[in-house]
Every structure is written in C-alpha cells, then in structure tokens.
Coordinates of C-alpha atoms (C1' of nucleotides) in Angstrom, one line a residue:
Chain A
M1 CA 47.5 0.0 -42.9
L2 CA 49.6 2.9 -42.2
R3 CA 53.1 2.5 -43.0
N4 CA 54.2 4.7 -40.1
K5 CA 56.4 3.3 -37.5
N6 CA 56.1 6.0 -34.9
Q7 CA 52.3 6.1 -35.2
T8 CA 52.0 2.4 -35.1
K9 CA 53.9 2.4 -32.0
Q10 CA 51.6 4.9 -30.5
K11 CA 48.8 3.1 -31.3
I12 CA 50.1 -0.1 -29.4
I13 CA 51.0 2.0 -26.4
T14 CA 47.6 3.6 -26.5
A15 CA 46.0 0.3 -26.7
V16 CA 47.6 -0.8 -23.4
G17 CA 45.7 1.8 -21.6
G18 CA 42.4 1.0 -23.4
L19 CA 42.9 -2.8 -22.6
L20 CA 43.7 -2.1 -19.0
A21 CA 40.9 0.2 -18.3
R22 CA 38.3 -2.0 -20.0
D23 CA 39.4 -5.6 -19.1
G24 CA 41.9 -5.3 -16.5
F25 CA 45.4 -6.6 -16.5
A26 CA 44.3 -10.3 -16.4
K27 CA 43.4 -10.2 -20.1
L28 CA 46.5 -8.2 -21.1
G29 CA 48.4 -10.4 -23.5
V30 CA 50.2 -10.0 -26.9
N31 CA 47.2 -11.3 -28.8
A32 CA 44.6 -8.9 -27.1
L33 CA 46.9 -6.1 -27.4
A34 CA 47.4 -6.5 -31.2
R35 CA 43.6 -6.8 -31.6
E36 CA 42.9 -3.8 -29.5
A37 CA 45.6 -1.7 -31.3
G38 CA 44.3 -2.9 -34.8
V39 CA 47.7 -4.3 -35.3
D40 CA 49.5 -7.3 -36.4
K41 CA 51.2 -8.7 -33.1
V42 CA 54.5 -9.3 -35.0
L43 CA 55.0 -5.6 -34.7
I44 CA 54.9 -5.6 -30.9
Y45 CA 57.8 -7.9 -30.9
R46 CA 59.6 -6.0 -33.7
Y47 CA 59.1 -2.7 -32.3
F48 CA 59.0 -3.6 -28.4
D49 CA 60.6 -6.9 -28.3
G50 CA 57.6 -8.2 -26.7
L51 CA 54.9 -7.1 -24.1
P52 CA 57.5 -6.1 -21.3
G53 CA 58.8 -3.5 -23.7
V54 CA 55.5 -2.3 -24.4
L55 CA 54.9 -1.8 -20.9
R56 CA 58.1 0.1 -20.3
S57 CA 57.2 2.4 -22.8
Y58 CA 53.7 2.8 -21.6
A59 CA 55.0 3.7 -18.2
E60 CA 57.2 6.4 -19.5
S61 CA 54.5 7.7 -21.4
T62 CA 52.1 8.3 -18.6
D63 CA 51.8 9.7 -15.3
F64 CA 50.0 7.3 -13.0
W65 CA 51.0 8.9 -9.8
P66 CA 49.6 12.2 -8.5
T67 CA 51.7 15.2 -8.6
P68 CA 52.9 16.7 -5.6
A69 CA 50.8 19.9 -6.2
E70 CA 47.7 17.6 -6.3
V71 CA 48.4 16.2 -2.8
I72 CA 50.1 18.8 -1.0
T73 CA 47.7 21.7 -1.0
Q74 CA 49.1 23.8 1.7
D75 CA 52.5 25.4 1.9
L76 CA 54.4 23.7 4.6
G77 CA 56.0 26.0 7.3
Q78 CA 54.4 29.0 5.3
P79 CA 52.1 31.7 7.0
G80 CA 48.9 29.6 5.9
D81 CA 50.3 26.5 7.5
T82 CA 47.6 25.0 9.8
G83 CA 49.7 22.6 11.5
S84 CA 51.4 19.2 11.3
A85 CA 48.2 17.1 12.1
Q86 CA 46.3 18.7 9.5
I87 CA 49.0 18.8 6.7
I88 CA 49.4 15.2 7.1
G89 CA 45.7 14.4 7.1
D90 CA 45.2 16.7 4.2
I91 CA 47.9 15.0 2.2
M92 CA 46.5 11.7 2.8
V93 CA 42.8 12.8 2.0
N94 CA 44.0 14.4 -1.2
L95 CA 46.0 11.1 -2.2
A96 CA 42.9 9.2 -1.5
R97 CA 40.8 11.6 -3.8
A98 CA 43.6 11.6 -6.5
L99 CA 43.7 7.7 -6.7
R100 CA 39.9 7.5 -6.9
N101 CA 40.1 9.7 -9.9
R102 CA 42.7 7.3 -11.5
P103 CA 41.1 4.0 -12.4
L104 CA 44.0 3.2 -14.6
T105 CA 46.5 3.6 -11.5
T106 CA 44.1 1.5 -9.5
E107 CA 44.2 -1.3 -11.9
I108 CA 48.0 -1.2 -12.0
M109 CA 48.0 -1.0 -8.3
A110 CA 45.8 -4.1 -8.1
W111 CA 48.3 -5.9 -10.6
E112 CA 51.2 -4.9 -8.4
L113 CA 49.9 -7.3 -5.7
V114 CA 49.8 -10.1 -8.0
E115 CA 52.9 -10.0 -10.1
Q116 CA 55.9 -7.9 -10.7
N117 CA 56.7 -6.3 -14.1
E118 CA 58.0 -2.9 -15.5
L119 CA 54.7 -1.3 -14.9
T120 CA 54.6 -2.1 -11.3
N121 CA 58.3 -1.6 -10.7
I122 CA 58.0 1.9 -11.9
L123 CA 54.9 2.5 -9.8
F124 CA 56.8 1.1 -6.8
E125 CA 59.8 3.3 -7.2
R126 CA 57.6 6.5 -7.7
R127 CA 55.6 5.8 -4.6
E128 CA 58.8 5.2 -2.5
Q129 CA 60.1 8.4 -3.8
W130 CA 57.0 10.1 -3.2
A131 CA 57.0 8.9 0.5
L132 CA 60.5 9.9 0.9
N133 CA 59.9 13.5 -0.3
I134 CA 57.0 13.8 2.2
I135 CA 59.2 12.7 4.9
E136 CA 61.9 14.8 4.3
N137 CA 60.0 17.9 3.5
Y138 CA 58.3 17.4 6.6
A139 CA 61.5 17.0 8.6
F140 CA 63.0 20.0 6.9
E141 CA 60.1 22.5 7.5
H142 CA 59.3 21.3 11.0
G143 CA 62.8 20.7 12.3
Q144 CA 62.1 17.0 13.3
V145 CA 60.1 14.2 12.5
P146 CA 57.4 13.0 14.9
A147 CA 57.6 9.6 16.3
D148 CA 57.2 7.2 13.5
L149 CA 56.1 9.0 10.5
P150 CA 56.9 6.4 7.9
A151 CA 54.7 4.0 9.9
L152 CA 52.0 6.4 10.0
T153 CA 52.1 7.4 6.4
A154 CA 52.6 3.6 5.5
L155 CA 49.4 2.5 7.4
L156 CA 47.3 5.1 6.0
N157 CA 48.5 4.7 2.6
A158 CA 48.0 1.2 2.7
A159 CA 44.7 1.4 4.0
I160 CA 43.7 4.0 1.0
N161 CA 45.2 1.7 -1.6
Y162 CA 43.3 -1.3 -0.4
L163 CA 40.0 0.2 -0.1
I164 CA 40.3 2.0 -3.7
I165 CA 41.4 -1.4 -5.2
R166 CA 38.7 -3.2 -3.1
A167 CA 36.0 -0.8 -4.3
R168 CA 36.5 -1.8 -8.0
T169 CA 34.6 -5.1 -7.2
T170 CA 32.9 -4.8 -3.8
P171 CA 30.8 -2.1 -2.6
V172 CA 31.1 -2.6 1.1
F173 CA 34.1 -3.3 3.5
N174 CA 33.8 -3.8 7.0
L175 CA 30.4 -2.3 7.3
V176 CA 31.5 0.8 5.4
E177 CA 30.4 1.8 2.0
I178 CA 33.5 2.1 -0.1
D179 CA 31.8 2.8 -3.5
T180 CA 29.8 5.9 -2.6
E181 CA 30.8 9.5 -1.6
R182 CA 29.1 9.3 1.6
G183 CA 31.3 6.1 2.8
W184 CA 34.4 7.9 1.6
Q185 CA 33.3 10.8 3.7
R186 CA 33.3 8.8 6.7
L187 CA 36.8 7.5 5.9
E188 CA 38.4 10.9 5.0
N189 CA 37.0 12.0 8.4
M190 CA 38.5 9.3 10.1
I191 CA 42.0 9.6 8.5
R192 CA 41.9 13.3 9.6
E193 CA 40.8 12.5 13.3
L194 CA 43.5 10.0 13.3
C195 CA 46.2 12.4 12.4
S196 CA 44.8 15.1 14.6
S197 CA 44.5 12.8 17.7
Y198 CA 47.9 11.2 17.0
F199 CA 49.7 14.6 16.7
S200 CA 48.3 16.0 19.8
R201 CA 48.6 12.9 22.1
P202 CA 50.2 13.5 25.3
Chain B
M1 CA 44.3 -46.2 -8.2
L2 CA 42.3 -46.3 -5.0
R3 CA 38.6 -47.2 -6.0
N4 CA 37.3 -44.8 -3.2
K5 CA 35.3 -42.1 -4.1
N6 CA 35.4 -40.1 -0.8
Q7 CA 39.2 -40.5 -0.6
T8 CA 39.5 -39.1 -4.1
K9 CA 37.2 -36.1 -3.3
Q10 CA 39.4 -35.5 -0.3
K11 CA 42.7 -35.5 -2.3
I12 CA 41.3 -33.1 -4.8
I13 CA 40.4 -30.7 -2.0
T14 CA 43.7 -31.1 -0.3
A15 CA 45.4 -30.3 -3.5
V16 CA 43.6 -27.0 -3.9
G17 CA 45.3 -25.9 -0.6
G18 CA 48.8 -27.3 -1.8
L19 CA 48.4 -25.5 -5.1
L20 CA 47.5 -22.3 -3.7
A21 CA 50.3 -22.3 -1.1
R22 CA 52.8 -23.2 -3.6
D23 CA 52.0 -21.5 -7.0
G24 CA 49.2 -18.9 -5.9
F25 CA 45.8 -18.7 -7.5
A26 CA 47.0 -17.6 -10.8
K27 CA 48.0 -21.2 -11.7
L28 CA 45.0 -22.8 -10.1
G29 CA 43.1 -24.7 -13.0
V30 CA 41.6 -28.0 -13.7
N31 CA 44.5 -29.6 -15.3
A32 CA 47.0 -28.3 -12.6
L33 CA 44.7 -29.3 -9.9
A34 CA 44.3 -32.7 -11.3
R35 CA 47.9 -33.1 -11.8
E36 CA 48.6 -31.9 -8.2
A37 CA 46.1 -34.3 -6.8
G38 CA 47.4 -37.3 -8.8
V39 CA 44.0 -37.8 -10.3
D40 CA 42.2 -37.7 -13.6
K41 CA 40.8 -34.4 -14.2
V42 CA 37.6 -36.0 -15.3
L43 CA 36.8 -36.8 -11.7
I44 CA 37.1 -33.0 -10.9
Y45 CA 34.0 -32.7 -13.3
R46 CA 32.0 -35.8 -12.1
Y47 CA 32.5 -35.3 -8.5
F48 CA 32.5 -31.5 -8.2
D49 CA 30.9 -30.4 -11.6
G50 CA 34.0 -28.4 -12.2
L51 CA 36.4 -25.9 -10.5
P52 CA 33.8 -23.7 -8.7
G53 CA 32.4 -26.8 -7.1
V54 CA 35.9 -27.6 -5.6
L55 CA 36.5 -24.2 -4.3
R56 CA 33.0 -24.5 -2.7
S57 CA 34.0 -27.6 -0.8
Y58 CA 37.3 -26.5 -0.1
A59 CA 36.0 -23.3 1.5
E60 CA 33.7 -25.5 3.6
S61 CA 36.6 -27.7 4.7
T62 CA 38.8 -25.0 6.0
D63 CA 38.8 -22.2 8.5
F64 CA 40.7 -19.3 6.8
W65 CA 39.7 -16.7 9.2
P66 CA 41.0 -16.4 12.7
T67 CA 38.7 -17.5 15.5
P68 CA 37.3 -14.8 17.7
A69 CA 39.6 -16.4 20.5
E70 CA 42.6 -15.9 18.6
V71 CA 41.9 -12.3 18.0
I72 CA 40.0 -11.2 21.2
T73 CA 42.4 -11.9 24.1
Q74 CA 40.7 -9.7 26.5
D75 CA 37.4 -10.2 28.4
L76 CA 35.4 -7.1 27.2
G77 CA 33.8 -5.6 30.2
Q78 CA 35.3 -7.8 32.6
P79 CA 37.6 -7.0 35.5
G80 CA 41.0 -7.4 33.5
D81 CA 39.5 -5.1 30.9
T82 CA 42.3 -2.4 30.3
G83 CA 40.1 0.2 28.4
S84 CA 38.6 0.8 25.0
A85 CA 41.6 1.9 23.3
Q86 CA 43.7 -1.0 24.2
I87 CA 41.1 -3.5 23.4
I88 CA 40.5 -2.2 19.8
G89 CA 44.4 -1.8 19.4
D90 CA 44.9 -5.5 20.8
I91 CA 42.3 -6.8 18.3
M92 CA 43.7 -5.3 15.4
V93 CA 47.4 -6.3 16.4
N94 CA 46.2 -9.8 17.0
L95 CA 44.2 -10.0 13.8
A96 CA 47.6 -8.9 11.9
R97 CA 49.5 -11.6 13.6
A98 CA 46.9 -14.1 12.9
L99 CA 46.7 -13.4 9.1
R100 CA 50.8 -13.3 9.1
N101 CA 50.5 -17.0 10.0
R102 CA 48.0 -17.9 7.3
P103 CA 49.8 -17.6 4.1
L104 CA 46.8 -19.5 2.5
T105 CA 44.2 -17.0 3.6
T106 CA 46.7 -14.1 2.6
E107 CA 46.7 -15.9 -0.9
I108 CA 42.9 -15.8 -1.1
M109 CA 42.7 -12.4 0.0
A110 CA 45.0 -11.3 -2.7
W111 CA 42.9 -13.4 -5.2
E112 CA 39.8 -11.5 -3.7
L113 CA 41.0 -8.2 -5.1
V114 CA 41.3 -9.5 -8.6
E115 CA 38.2 -11.6 -9.0
Q116 CA 35.2 -13.0 -7.3
N117 CA 34.5 -16.8 -6.8
E118 CA 33.0 -19.2 -4.2
L119 CA 36.1 -18.9 -2.1
T120 CA 36.3 -15.2 -1.9
N121 CA 32.6 -14.7 -1.3
I122 CA 32.7 -16.9 1.6
L123 CA 35.8 -15.0 3.0
F124 CA 34.0 -11.8 2.3
E125 CA 30.8 -13.1 4.3
R126 CA 32.9 -14.1 7.2
R127 CA 34.8 -10.9 7.4
E128 CA 31.7 -8.9 7.5
Q129 CA 30.2 -11.1 10.0
W130 CA 33.4 -10.8 12.0
A131 CA 33.3 -7.0 11.9
L132 CA 29.6 -6.9 12.8
N133 CA 30.4 -9.1 15.9
I134 CA 33.0 -6.9 17.0
I135 CA 31.0 -3.8 16.6
E136 CA 28.0 -5.4 18.6
N137 CA 30.2 -6.7 21.3
Y138 CA 31.8 -3.6 21.6
A139 CA 28.3 -1.6 21.8
F140 CA 27.0 -4.1 24.1
E141 CA 29.9 -4.1 26.7
H142 CA 30.5 -0.3 26.8
G143 CA 27.0 1.0 26.4
Q144 CA 27.7 2.9 23.4
V145 CA 29.9 2.9 20.2
P146 CA 32.4 5.8 20.0
A147 CA 32.3 8.0 17.1
D148 CA 32.7 6.0 14.0
L149 CA 34.0 2.6 15.0
P150 CA 33.3 0.8 11.5
A151 CA 35.4 3.5 9.7
L152 CA 38.2 3.0 12.2
T153 CA 38.3 -0.8 11.8
A154 CA 37.8 -0.6 8.1
L155 CA 40.7 1.5 7.9
L156 CA 43.0 -0.5 10.3
N157 CA 41.6 -3.7 8.7
A158 CA 42.4 -2.5 5.2
A159 CA 45.9 -1.3 6.0
I160 CA 46.6 -4.7 7.6
N161 CA 45.2 -6.6 4.6
Y162 CA 47.2 -4.5 2.3
L163 CA 50.5 -4.8 4.0
I164 CA 50.3 -8.5 4.4
I165 CA 49.3 -9.1 0.8
R166 CA 52.1 -6.8 -0.3
A167 CA 54.6 -8.5 1.8
R168 CA 54.3 -11.6 -0.2
T169 CA 56.1 -10.0 -3.0
T170 CA 57.8 -6.7 -1.8
P171 CA 60.0 -6.2 1.4
V172 CA 59.3 -2.6 1.6
F173 CA 56.5 -0.3 1.5
N174 CA 56.6 3.5 2.2
L175 CA 60.0 3.2 3.7
V176 CA 58.9 0.7 6.2
E177 CA 60.0 -3.2 6.1
I178 CA 56.9 -5.2 5.9
D179 CA 58.8 -8.6 5.6
T180 CA 60.5 -8.3 9.1
E181 CA 59.7 -8.7 12.6
R182 CA 61.1 -5.4 13.1
G183 CA 59.0 -3.6 10.7
W184 CA 56.0 -5.0 11.8
Q185 CA 56.9 -4.1 15.5
R186 CA 56.9 -0.5 14.2
L187 CA 53.4 -1.0 12.5
E188 CA 51.9 -2.8 15.6
N189 CA 53.2 0.1 17.8
M190 CA 51.5 2.8 15.5
I191 CA 48.3 0.7 15.3
R192 CA 48.1 0.9 19.1
E193 CA 49.1 4.5 19.2
L194 CA 46.6 5.5 16.7
C195 CA 43.8 3.9 18.9
S196 CA 45.0 5.1 22.0
S197 CA 45.2 8.6 21.0
Y198 CA 41.8 8.4 19.0
F199 CA 40.0 7.3 22.1
S200 CA 41.5 9.8 24.4
R201 CA 41.1 12.7 22.2
P202 CA 39.3 15.8 23.5
Chain C
dA1 C1' 62.1 3.7 -63.8
dA2 C1' 64.7 -0.1 -61.3
dT3 C1' 66.4 -1.2 -56.9
dT4 C1' 66.8 -1.2 -52.3
dT5 C1' 64.7 -0.5 -47.6
dA6 C1' 61.3 -0.1 -44.0
dT7 C1' 56.8 -1.5 -42.9
dA8 C1' 53.1 -4.5 -42.3
dT9 C1' 50.7 -9.3 -43.3
dC10 C1' 50.3 -14.0 -43.3
dA11 C1' 50.8 -18.7 -41.9
dC12 C1' 52.4 -21.5 -39.1
dT13 C1' 54.4 -24.2 -34.7
dA14 C1' 54.1 -25.7 -29.8
dA15 C1' 52.0 -25.2 -25.5
dT16 C1' 48.2 -25.1 -22.5
dA17 C1' 43.6 -24.6 -21.5
dA18 C1' 38.7 -26.3 -20.4
dG19 C1' 35.6 -29.6 -21.4
dT20 C1' 33.5 -34.3 -23.4
dG21 C1' 32.6 -39.2 -25.2
dA22 C1' 34.0 -44.0 -25.0
dC23 C1' 36.1 -47.4 -22.6
dA24 C1' 38.3 -50.5 -19.0
dG25 C1' 38.0 -52.7 -14.5
dC26 C1' 36.4 -53.7 -10.1
dC27 C1' 32.8 -54.8 -6.6
dA28 C1' 28.3 -56.0 -5.1
dC29 C1' 24.0 -57.8 -5.7
dT30 C1' 21.3 -61.2 -7.9
Chain D
dA1 C1' 28.6 -67.3 -12.7
dG2 C1' 26.7 -63.4 -14.7
dT3 C1' 24.7 -58.7 -14.7
dG4 C1' 24.6 -53.5 -13.3
dG5 C1' 26.6 -49.9 -11.5
dC6 C1' 30.3 -47.1 -9.8
dT7 C1' 35.3 -45.7 -10.2
dG8 C1' 38.9 -44.6 -12.8
dT9 C1' 41.4 -43.9 -17.5
dC10 C1' 42.3 -42.6 -22.3
dA11 C1' 42.0 -40.1 -26.1
dC12 C1' 40.2 -36.5 -28.3
dT13 C1' 38.2 -31.7 -29.7
dT14 C1' 38.1 -26.8 -29.3
dA15 C1' 40.0 -22.4 -28.2
dT16 C1' 43.4 -19.5 -26.9
dT17 C1' 48.2 -18.5 -25.8
dA18 C1' 53.4 -16.8 -27.2
dG19 C1' 56.4 -16.8 -30.3
dT20 C1' 58.7 -17.2 -35.3
dG21 C1' 59.9 -17.4 -40.5
dA22 C1' 58.7 -16.3 -45.0
dT23 C1' 56.4 -13.0 -47.9
dA24 C1' 54.0 -9.1 -49.8
dT25 C1' 53.6 -4.0 -50.3
dA26 C1' 54.6 0.9 -49.9
dA27 C1' 58.0 4.4 -49.8
dA28 C1' 62.6 6.3 -50.5
dT29 C1' 66.9 6.0 -53.0
dT30 C1' 69.6 5.7 -56.8

DNA sequence: AATTTATATCACTAATAAGTGACAGCCACT
DNA sequence: AGTGGCTGTCACTTATTAGTGATATAAATT
C-alpha cells in the first residue's frame, strides 16, 4: 500500500483504460475497477465520488479523438491542394485509419450507442467540434460550401464508425471483409470514389 | 394461472418484445422477463431451457428485417426501371425508412454491436442473405455488376444503421439532425446524390 | 516523543442476478 | 375413485453489484 493519494488516483485512472481495452465497457464497474487497480474501492468514492467522476478524470487525461494533423494531411487552399474531392476523401480515409488504430476510442464509440455518460458526452462534443472545424475550414478556404457538406460527412463518418465498431466482433459485413486490410482497401477506394464523383457531378 | 403450456410460452415470447421495446436489451434478464410476462421464471428454464432458448424462439416468431417488397419498389429490368443509380438509391432510402419504423429491429441492431447471441446471429444471417440477393438480382438484371457494389452498399448500409441506432439517444450527429424528418430528408437526398453521381462517373 | 491528519483497509448492508429442488393443484386416463 | 403426469408456485442458494461506517496505520506536525 502506497500512502500516496495522487499515485493512487493515477492507478485508478489508468485501470479504466486497461479494463476498457481488455473486457469492454460492459464489465466496467466499481468492484472490477478497484480490483484492476489493486486498490480498495472505497477510494474510488473518496477520491472521485464514484464511477462517473473517474470517467470524467479519465476523459480529461486521454485524447481519444485523432488530432487535426492526423486527419488533415493536405494544406487546404495551398499550392499542393489537389482539389475539394480529394481533400474530403483524404480526410475521411485518414479518419478511418486513425480510428482503426484506437481500439479504446472504438470501445467508447460502441458504448456511446448504448448509454450516455461523462465519457461518451465528451467524445460527442469533440466530434461535433471536429465536424464544425472541417466545415468552417472548408468554407473559408474554398469560398463556399458545396451542396450539403454536413450530410456528406455525416454519412461517411457514420459508415466508418459503424464498420469499425462492428469489426470488433464480426469479420464480414454486407459481403465485405471488415477485419482485413484488403477489405478496408475496398472501402477506402469507395469512399474516395464517392467523394470524387460527388464533387464532379454535373 | 392459466394451465396452458403453449399460451404461457407465447406470453413469454411476447414479453421479450415488450421488454426490448421498453427498456432495451441491457435490462433483458430472466427475472425481468418473468416479471414482464407475469409468469414464474422457472417456466423459462423448463420450457426454453433458459434465456438463449427464449431468444431463439422469439427470433423465429418475428420478422425483424424488411421484406424485399418493402425495399425494392421498382421492378428491376422492367419497363418502369429508371436506371441503376436510382434503383440502388431507392433501395437504400427505402431500407432507411423501413428500419426507422422498426424500433425493435433498431434495438437488436444496437445489441448486435455489443454482444453476440441467438437473436443477433439470426439478424446477421438475414442481412447477409439480403445483401447477397440484391447483388445477385442486380448482376442478373443488368448483365454486370458495376465497380464494387458490395463496398457501396456496405458503406451506405453501415451509415444508415449507425444513424438509426444513434438517433435512439442523440438528436444530432455531425451537425445533422438525425431525429427529425427534415434531417433525414437531407440524408436521403445525399444518399441518392451519391448513388447517382457514382453511377454516372466518367 | 506525542498527537493530529491523511491515507488505506475491513466488514458490512441491501439489491439484484441466475439457477435449482421441493411442493401444490389440476386433468386425464385407468 | 384413484393414480400418474403435466403445469405452475414457492423458497432457497450462490454470486455479484453499489455503496457506507468504523477502524487501522503511516506520515506530518507540534
């Protein structure tokens, strides 16, 4: 027993990530968390005032969501800019790849579909902010937003989220392998093709 | 107490639907089910050998998934046929509408993302079968399948599923209202536009 | 060194879960 | 009428959950 409050708090917060990654949100409870952290559960109540408080702290301590730099690989409106369609397509493909490398975020995204809590609320806010930034950047750099950009990104983003969440437990969706690189290549190609044909429609 | 085995079994099966619709899958357990059905829980074990057995029977007794007729409103390859793009777009929009009218199916689709059981397995099989039919019909009627039809329908289908599941608990996704007719109009338009521009790409 | 304060542990309650064994009552058939 | 089997009820065990009050022990302050 380390008589060190901060270190104990840290152990608890770290254990949240461990539990989520290993057993998923379904098994995340006060007892399990205390066991995982190797700490008495009373301390969860004392230091965090219960599980929601732990989640709040955990949310602040981690960055679930990809950074803008991770997703926006082109300088919009700059010399290298290869055009609207490719930019949006790139962003979506990058988002898909970034999320596929974040099993913890995936887990929380799944959670988000079942119940709302501190973690999922924060994830929600960040995503909305993220979407807003893309729209605003795009509008700013290109003068005007085409047709219904929010609807386009909402659809693609929703598809990506679903397939990534789904891939945790199922290898195939609608005849496409969602657990292999090959399958995701097909999906990425389709995302790009959809963007490019949408932006160059008559 | 009705001394009638079949009627009791029926009450239990019906109660599954009621519980799912009202409280969601998270609260579906043996005790809750017995309470809902107004039946002693021992009978769940005697007649169905536990909860999984009930789910199996329930799955056989209900049709979660939209019928082909509900989704395919055009006669493919017939005089009225308005072209590849519109057909696929129609199918997807119809699917979205059909699912939006099936809160129970939505609930089970959400469940499907969290764990696998008899119910979700059956739903999975039907969906794959459904997708296969569309592909085959399409290939048959139009001679050849364009580019990567499975990837296209997988993406659109995934997007639809996600947004419908999501709408249970959240009104907005990526700046689009997913709990109103107006928001879904935007999404439906985008689905159609994506299909039409994809099929008419150079 | 003695006392106070912060840190961690223990032991418990109350609620709920899945699952089981023994019993009560009705019905049909002998 | 009596017997056997089917239908339903009750009472219980075991395990797990969230949450709380009292207590021990290490560290800091006096």
